[in-house]
Amino acid sequence: AASDVYKRQDGYHIFEDSVLAEIIELDSKNYFVGTNLDNYAMPFIRYNTRDICESWPAQERGCSCGMQTRKLKRIIGRDNDFITLPTGGFIAPIDLIFFMRSWYPFITKFRFAQDCDTRLRLEIIATHNTDEGLFNDIIHKFRLITQDIKLEVVKVDDILPDSSGKMRIIRSELCATGRQVKLRQEQQQC
């Protein structure tokens, strides 16, 4: 379904002649679910991409580019690419990238690991000396946006990509096994 979405300056057009796109709300998040209308050999029917997105309100007229299809305002990320807060809220990966690059540009690589909603581990690779003062500064600033999550900061020699080859900045064990079951149940009811 990703090839059926076209990036424009102000959002993403959905090619509705080749995909049936649905936005399904679950746990206060909008999931992109697609059915590919052109793939006869291996059809994807109501395939949950696990991409969380923000859609534009219904448009009365076409886009400024001339296309008349529906649009996504932005694709926020995969559901397992988020930090889950104890309140049930979440922090998107793009917010963490801005946070780390704004405050700590000398940290060249980082990855957050979450195995419960009250604890995080931040692995960092930095270009200059890291000490307890830096770790405490990161913990203090991070607590301002994460509320009661305990953060452990660790300097590491390397951060390897996942087995898929992707370099994820969040590795969450909270991804969505329960949410996936709920989503499948909702899809069956439609």
PDB file of C-alpha atoms in Angstrom:
ATOM      1  CA  ALA A   1       0.000   0.000   0.000  1.00  0.00           C
ATOM      2  CA  ALA A   2       2.945   2.329   0.518  1.00  0.00           C
ATOM      3  CA  SER A   3       3.527   2.520  -3.228  1.00  0.00           C
ATOM      4  CA  ASP A   4      -0.065   3.681  -3.570  1.00  0.00           C
ATOM      5  CA  VAL A   5       0.624   6.825  -1.530  1.00  0.00           C
ATOM      6  CA  TYR A   6       2.334   9.783  -3.213  1.00  0.00           C
ATOM      7  CA  LYS A   7       4.251  12.379  -1.149  1.00  0.00           C
ATOM      8  CA  ARG A   8       3.500  16.033  -1.825  1.00  0.00           C
ATOM      9  CA  GLN A   9       4.742  19.121   0.009  1.00  0.00           C
ATOM     10  CA  ASP A  10       1.674  19.328   2.167  1.00  0.00           C
ATOM     11  CA  GLY A  11       0.852  15.663   2.683  1.00  0.00           C
ATOM     12  CA  TYR A  12       0.410  12.357   0.888  1.00  0.00           C
ATOM     13  CA  HIS A  13      -2.082  11.604  -1.881  1.00  0.00           C
ATOM     14  CA  ILE A  14      -3.708   8.162  -1.850  1.00  0.00           C
ATOM     15  CA  PHE A  15      -3.995   6.608  -5.309  1.00  0.00           C
ATOM     16  CA  GLU A  16      -7.577   5.477  -4.855  1.00  0.00           C
ATOM     17  CA  ASP A  17      -7.781   3.765  -8.227  1.00  0.00           C
ATOM     18  CA  SER A  18      -5.281   1.140  -7.033  1.00  0.00           C
ATOM     19  CA  VAL A  19      -5.885   0.947  -3.284  1.00  0.00           C
ATOM     20  CA  LEU A  20      -8.864   0.990  -0.974  1.00  0.00           C
ATOM     21  CA  ALA A  21      -7.519   2.991   1.965  1.00  0.00           C
ATOM     22  CA  GLU A  22      -9.048   3.013   5.414  1.00  0.00           C
ATOM     23  CA  ILE A  23      -8.057   4.916   8.502  1.00  0.00           C
ATOM     24  CA  ILE A  24      -9.070   2.901  11.552  1.00  0.00           C
ATOM     25  CA  GLU A  25      -8.955   4.528  14.981  1.00  0.00           C
ATOM     26  CA  LEU A  26      -7.746   2.281  17.771  1.00  0.00           C
ATOM     27  CA  ASP A  27      -6.405   3.340  21.167  1.00  0.00           C
ATOM     28  CA  SER A  28      -6.567   7.007  20.102  1.00  0.00           C
ATOM     29  CA  LYS A  29      -4.316   6.325  17.104  1.00  0.00           C
ATOM     30  CA  ASN A  30      -5.233   6.286  13.410  1.00  0.00           C
ATOM     31  CA  TYR A  31      -3.956   3.175  11.620  1.00  0.00           C
ATOM     32  CA  PHE A  32      -3.560   3.032   7.846  1.00  0.00           C
ATOM     33  CA  VAL A  33      -5.239  -0.145   6.518  1.00  0.00           C
ATOM     34  CA  GLY A  34      -5.144  -0.853   2.805  1.00  0.00           C
ATOM     35  CA  THR A  35      -6.529  -3.255   0.230  1.00  0.00           C
ATOM     36  CA  ASN A  36      -4.473  -3.344  -2.969  1.00  0.00           C
ATOM     37  CA  LEU A  37      -6.801  -3.538  -5.970  1.00  0.00           C
ATOM     38  CA  ASP A  38      -4.122  -4.446  -8.535  1.00  0.00           C
ATOM     39  CA  ASN A  39      -2.233  -7.333  -6.965  1.00  0.00           C
ATOM     40  CA  TYR A  40      -4.075 -10.429  -8.233  1.00  0.00           C
ATOM     41  CA  ALA A  41      -1.338 -12.999  -7.505  1.00  0.00           C
ATOM     42  CA  MET A  42      -0.936 -12.109  -3.829  1.00  0.00           C
ATOM     43  CA  PRO A  43      -3.731  -9.773  -2.753  1.00  0.00           C
ATOM     44  CA  PHE A  44      -3.468  -7.761   0.442  1.00  0.00           C
ATOM     45  CA  ILE A  45      -6.980  -7.421   1.801  1.00  0.00           C
ATOM     46  CA  ARG A  46      -7.455  -4.977   4.664  1.00  0.00           C
ATOM     47  CA  TYR A  47      -3.748  -5.176   5.396  1.00  0.00           C
ATOM     48  CA  ASN A  48      -2.809  -3.291   8.551  1.00  0.00           C
ATOM     49  CA  THR A  49       0.459  -1.559   7.730  1.00  0.00           C
ATOM     50  CA  ARG A  50       0.810  -0.633  11.421  1.00  0.00           C
ATOM     51  CA  ASP A  51       1.547   2.888  10.181  1.00  0.00           C
ATOM     52  CA  ILE A  52      -0.005   5.534  12.366  1.00  0.00           C
ATOM     53  CA  CYS A  53      -1.087   8.542  10.360  1.00  0.00           C
ATOM     54  CA  GLU A  54      -2.983  11.776  10.483  1.00  0.00           C
ATOM     55  CA  SER A  55      -5.541  12.331   7.752  1.00  0.00           C
ATOM     56  CA  TRP A  56      -6.747  15.625   6.364  1.00  0.00           C
ATOM     57  CA  PRO A  57     -10.354  16.528   6.970  1.00  0.00           C
ATOM     58  CA  ALA A  58     -12.572  15.837   3.972  1.00  0.00           C
ATOM     59  CA  GLN A  59     -11.779  18.286   1.208  1.00  0.00           C
ATOM     60  CA  GLU A  60     -14.537  19.961  -0.775  1.00  0.00           C
ATOM     61  CA  ARG A  61     -12.225  20.775  -3.686  1.00  0.00           C
ATOM     62  CA  GLY A  62      -9.107  19.182  -5.069  1.00  0.00           C
ATOM     63  CA  CYS A  63      -5.572  19.798  -3.910  1.00  0.00           C
ATOM     64  CA  SER A  64      -3.502  22.757  -5.065  1.00  0.00           C
ATOM     65  CA  CYS A  65      -1.506  20.303  -7.209  1.00  0.00           C
ATOM     66  CA  GLY A  66      -4.652  19.373  -9.145  1.00  0.00           C
ATOM     67  CA  MET A  67      -5.152  15.842  -7.791  1.00  0.00           C
ATOM     68  CA  GLN A  68      -8.642  15.018  -6.535  1.00  0.00           C
ATOM     69  CA  THR A  69      -7.841  12.045  -4.260  1.00  0.00           C
ATOM     70  CA  ARG A  70      -7.961  11.926  -0.483  1.00  0.00           C
ATOM     71  CA  LYS A  71      -4.818  12.852   1.415  1.00  0.00           C
ATOM     72  CA  LEU A  72      -2.925  11.905   4.529  1.00  0.00           C
ATOM     73  CA  LYS A  73      -1.567  14.901   6.394  1.00  0.00           C
ATOM     74  CA  ARG A  74       1.401  12.929   7.688  1.00  0.00           C
ATOM     75  CA  ILE A  75       2.628   9.428   8.409  1.00  0.00           C
ATOM     76  CA  ILE A  76       3.800   9.483  12.004  1.00  0.00           C
ATOM     77  CA  GLY A  77       5.431   6.046  12.245  1.00  0.00           C
ATOM     78  CA  ARG A  78       4.906   2.363  12.954  1.00  0.00           C
ATOM     79  CA  ASP A  79       3.036   1.423  16.093  1.00  0.00           C
ATOM     80  CA  ASN A  80       6.111  -0.245  17.576  1.00  0.00           C
ATOM     81  CA  ASP A  81       8.229   2.858  16.878  1.00  0.00           C
ATOM     82  CA  PHE A  82       6.617   4.829  19.705  1.00  0.00           C
ATOM     83  CA  ILE A  83       7.422   5.242  23.357  1.00  0.00           C
ATOM     84  CA  THR A  84       4.352   4.395  25.399  1.00  0.00           C
ATOM     85  CA  LEU A  85       3.725   6.632  28.401  1.00  0.00           C
ATOM     86  CA  PRO A  86       2.209   5.383  31.675  1.00  0.00           C
ATOM     87  CA  THR A  87      -0.828   7.586  30.939  1.00  0.00           C
ATOM     88  CA  GLY A  88      -1.483   5.656  27.706  1.00  0.00           C
ATOM     89  CA  GLY A  89      -0.155   8.488  25.549  1.00  0.00           C
ATOM     90  CA  PHE A  90       2.829   8.100  23.270  1.00  0.00           C
ATOM     91  CA  ILE A  91       5.885   9.887  21.909  1.00  0.00           C
ATOM     92  CA  ALA A  92       6.587   9.590  18.190  1.00  0.00           C
ATOM     93  CA  PRO A  93      10.079   8.882  16.875  1.00  0.00           C
ATOM     94  CA  ILE A  94      10.277  12.222  15.058  1.00  0.00           C
ATOM     95  CA  ASP A  95       9.795  14.036  18.377  1.00  0.00           C
ATOM     96  CA  LEU A  96      12.721  12.115  19.851  1.00  0.00           C
ATOM     97  CA  ILE A  97      14.920  12.906  16.870  1.00  0.00           C
ATOM     98  CA  PHE A  98      14.211  16.634  17.294  1.00  0.00           C
ATOM     99  CA  PHE A  99      14.779  16.378  21.055  1.00  0.00           C
ATOM    100  CA  MET A 100      18.140  14.626  20.732  1.00  0.00           C
ATOM    101  CA  ARG A 101      19.450  16.715  17.817  1.00  0.00           C
ATOM    102  CA  SER A 102      18.362  20.025  19.366  1.00  0.00           C
ATOM    103  CA  TRP A 103      19.942  19.432  22.769  1.00  0.00           C
ATOM    104  CA  TYR A 104      22.729  16.957  22.001  1.00  0.00           C
ATOM    105  CA  PRO A 105      24.077  17.348  18.440  1.00  0.00           C
ATOM    106  CA  PHE A 106      27.309  15.595  19.444  1.00  0.00           C
ATOM    107  CA  ILE A 107      25.399  12.343  20.020  1.00  0.00           C
ATOM    108  CA  THR A 108      25.818  10.685  16.631  1.00  0.00           C
ATOM    109  CA  LYS A 109      23.638   7.597  17.184  1.00  0.00           C
ATOM    110  CA  PHE A 110      21.047   6.693  19.750  1.00  0.00           C
ATOM    111  CA  ARG A 111      18.373   4.130  20.427  1.00  0.00           C
ATOM    112  CA  PHE A 112      15.641   3.984  23.048  1.00  0.00           C
ATOM    113  CA  ALA A 113      14.617   0.544  24.316  1.00  0.00           C
ATOM    114  CA  GLN A 114      11.346   0.082  26.196  1.00  0.00           C
ATOM    115  CA  ASP A 115      10.155  -3.103  27.855  1.00  0.00           C
ATOM    116  CA  CYS A 116       7.529  -1.578  30.164  1.00  0.00           C
ATOM    117  CA  ASP A 117       5.693   1.746  30.270  1.00  0.00           C
ATOM    118  CA  THR A 118       7.660   3.038  33.285  1.00  0.00           C
ATOM    119  CA  ARG A 119      11.230   2.318  32.176  1.00  0.00           C
ATOM    120  CA  LEU A 120      13.468   3.213  29.208  1.00  0.00           C
ATOM    121  CA  ARG A 121      17.069   2.574  28.290  1.00  0.00           C
ATOM    122  CA  LEU A 122      18.837   5.109  26.053  1.00  0.00           C
ATOM    123  CA  GLU A 123      21.957   3.860  24.285  1.00  0.00           C
ATOM    124  CA  ILE A 124      24.172   6.614  22.872  1.00  0.00           C
ATOM    125  CA  ILE A 125      27.300   7.044  20.773  1.00  0.00           C
ATOM    126  CA  ALA A 126      28.876  10.477  21.220  1.00  0.00           C
ATOM    127  CA  THR A 127      31.724  12.323  19.512  1.00  0.00           C
ATOM    128  CA  HIS A 128      33.098  13.783  22.728  1.00  0.00           C
ATOM    129  CA  ASN A 129      33.433  12.936  26.375  1.00  0.00           C
ATOM    130  CA  THR A 130      30.335  11.706  28.114  1.00  0.00           C
ATOM    131  CA  ASP A 131      30.051  11.714  31.868  1.00  0.00           C
ATOM    132  CA  GLU A 132      27.549  11.442  34.681  1.00  0.00           C
ATOM    133  CA  GLY A 133      26.705  15.161  34.293  1.00  0.00           C
ATOM    134  CA  LEU A 134      25.612  14.636  30.679  1.00  0.00           C
ATOM    135  CA  PHE A 135      23.586  11.556  31.614  1.00  0.00           C
ATOM    136  CA  ASN A 136      21.830  13.486  34.401  1.00  0.00           C
ATOM    137  CA  ASP A 137      21.105  16.385  32.028  1.00  0.00           C
ATOM    138  CA  ILE A 138      19.516  14.020  29.487  1.00  0.00           C
ATOM    139  CA  ILE A 139      17.470  12.348  32.228  1.00  0.00           C
ATOM    140  CA  HIS A 140      16.280  15.714  33.583  1.00  0.00           C
ATOM    141  CA  LYS A 141      15.246  17.119  30.172  1.00  0.00           C
ATOM    142  CA  PHE A 142      13.670  13.860  29.109  1.00  0.00           C
ATOM    143  CA  ARG A 143      11.574  13.655  32.273  1.00  0.00           C
ATOM    144  CA  LEU A 144       9.958  16.975  31.301  1.00  0.00           C
ATOM    145  CA  ILE A 145       8.324  15.274  28.301  1.00  0.00           C
ATOM    146  CA  THR A 146       7.862  11.715  29.589  1.00  0.00           C
ATOM    147  CA  GLN A 147       6.433  12.304  33.052  1.00  0.00           C
ATOM    148  CA  ASP A 148       7.267   9.351  35.305  1.00  0.00           C
ATOM    149  CA  ILE A 149       9.342   7.128  33.038  1.00  0.00           C
ATOM    150  CA  LYS A 150      12.663   6.120  34.559  1.00  0.00           C
ATOM    151  CA  LEU A 151      15.453   6.644  32.019  1.00  0.00           C
ATOM    152  CA  GLU A 152      18.795   4.856  32.086  1.00  0.00           C
ATOM    153  CA  VAL A 153      21.468   6.366  29.796  1.00  0.00           C
ATOM    154  CA  VAL A 154      24.302   4.124  28.630  1.00  0.00           C
ATOM    155  CA  LYS A 155      27.251   4.917  26.368  1.00  0.00           C
ATOM    156  CA  VAL A 156      27.856   2.046  23.928  1.00  0.00           C
ATOM    157  CA  ASP A 157      30.456   1.304  21.266  1.00  0.00           C
ATOM    158  CA  ASP A 158      27.985   0.521  18.497  1.00  0.00           C
ATOM    159  CA  ILE A 159      24.260   0.411  17.774  1.00  0.00           C
ATOM    160  CA  LEU A 160      23.455  -2.242  15.198  1.00  0.00           C
ATOM    161  CA  PRO A 161      20.480  -2.242  12.828  1.00  0.00           C
ATOM    162  CA  ASP A 162      17.610  -4.645  13.450  1.00  0.00           C
ATOM    163  CA  SER A 163      17.550  -8.010  11.698  1.00  0.00           C
ATOM    164  CA  SER A 164      15.533  -6.325   8.916  1.00  0.00           C
ATOM    165  CA  GLY A 165      18.468  -3.991   8.293  1.00  0.00           C
ATOM    166  CA  LYS A 166      16.546  -0.928   9.510  1.00  0.00           C
ATOM    167  CA  MET A 167      18.071   1.449  12.009  1.00  0.00           C
ATOM    168  CA  ARG A 168      15.234   2.091  14.425  1.00  0.00           C
ATOM    169  CA  ILE A 169      15.637   4.696  17.126  1.00  0.00           C
ATOM    170  CA  ILE A 170      13.024   2.995  19.301  1.00  0.00           C
ATOM    171  CA  ARG A 171      12.920  -0.681  20.091  1.00  0.00           C
ATOM    172  CA  SER A 172       9.684  -1.321  21.949  1.00  0.00           C
ATOM    173  CA  GLU A 173       8.540  -4.573  23.440  1.00  0.00           C
ATOM    174  CA  LEU A 174       5.165  -2.924  24.066  1.00  0.00           C
ATOM    175  CA  CYS A 175       4.328  -2.839  20.376  1.00  0.00           C
ATOM    176  CA  ALA A 176       0.875  -3.962  19.978  1.00  0.00           C
ATOM    177  CA  THR A 177       0.056  -7.544  20.450  1.00  0.00           C
ATOM    178  CA  GLY A 178      -3.107  -6.601  22.322  1.00  0.00           C
ATOM    179  CA  ARG A 179      -3.887  -3.750  19.943  1.00  0.00           C
ATOM    180  CA  GLN A 180      -3.379  -6.009  16.913  1.00  0.00           C
ATOM    181  CA  VAL A 181      -5.963  -8.460  18.261  1.00  0.00           C
ATOM    182  CA  LYS A 182      -8.421  -5.606  18.892  1.00  0.00           C
ATOM    183  CA  LEU A 183      -7.821  -4.238  15.394  1.00  0.00           C
ATOM    184  CA  ARG A 184      -8.422  -7.643  13.812  1.00  0.00           C
ATOM    185  CA  GLN A 185     -11.676  -7.973  15.796  1.00  0.00           C
ATOM    186  CA  GLU A 186     -12.820  -4.524  14.623  1.00  0.00           C
ATOM    187  CA  GLN A 187     -11.961  -5.369  11.021  1.00  0.00           C
ATOM    188  CA  GLN A 188     -14.031  -8.566  11.207  1.00  0.00           C
ATOM    189  CA  GLN A 189     -17.042  -6.603  12.471  1.00  0.00           C
ATOM    190  CA  CYS A 190     -16.997  -4.254   9.440  1.00  0.00           C
TER     191      CYS A 190
END
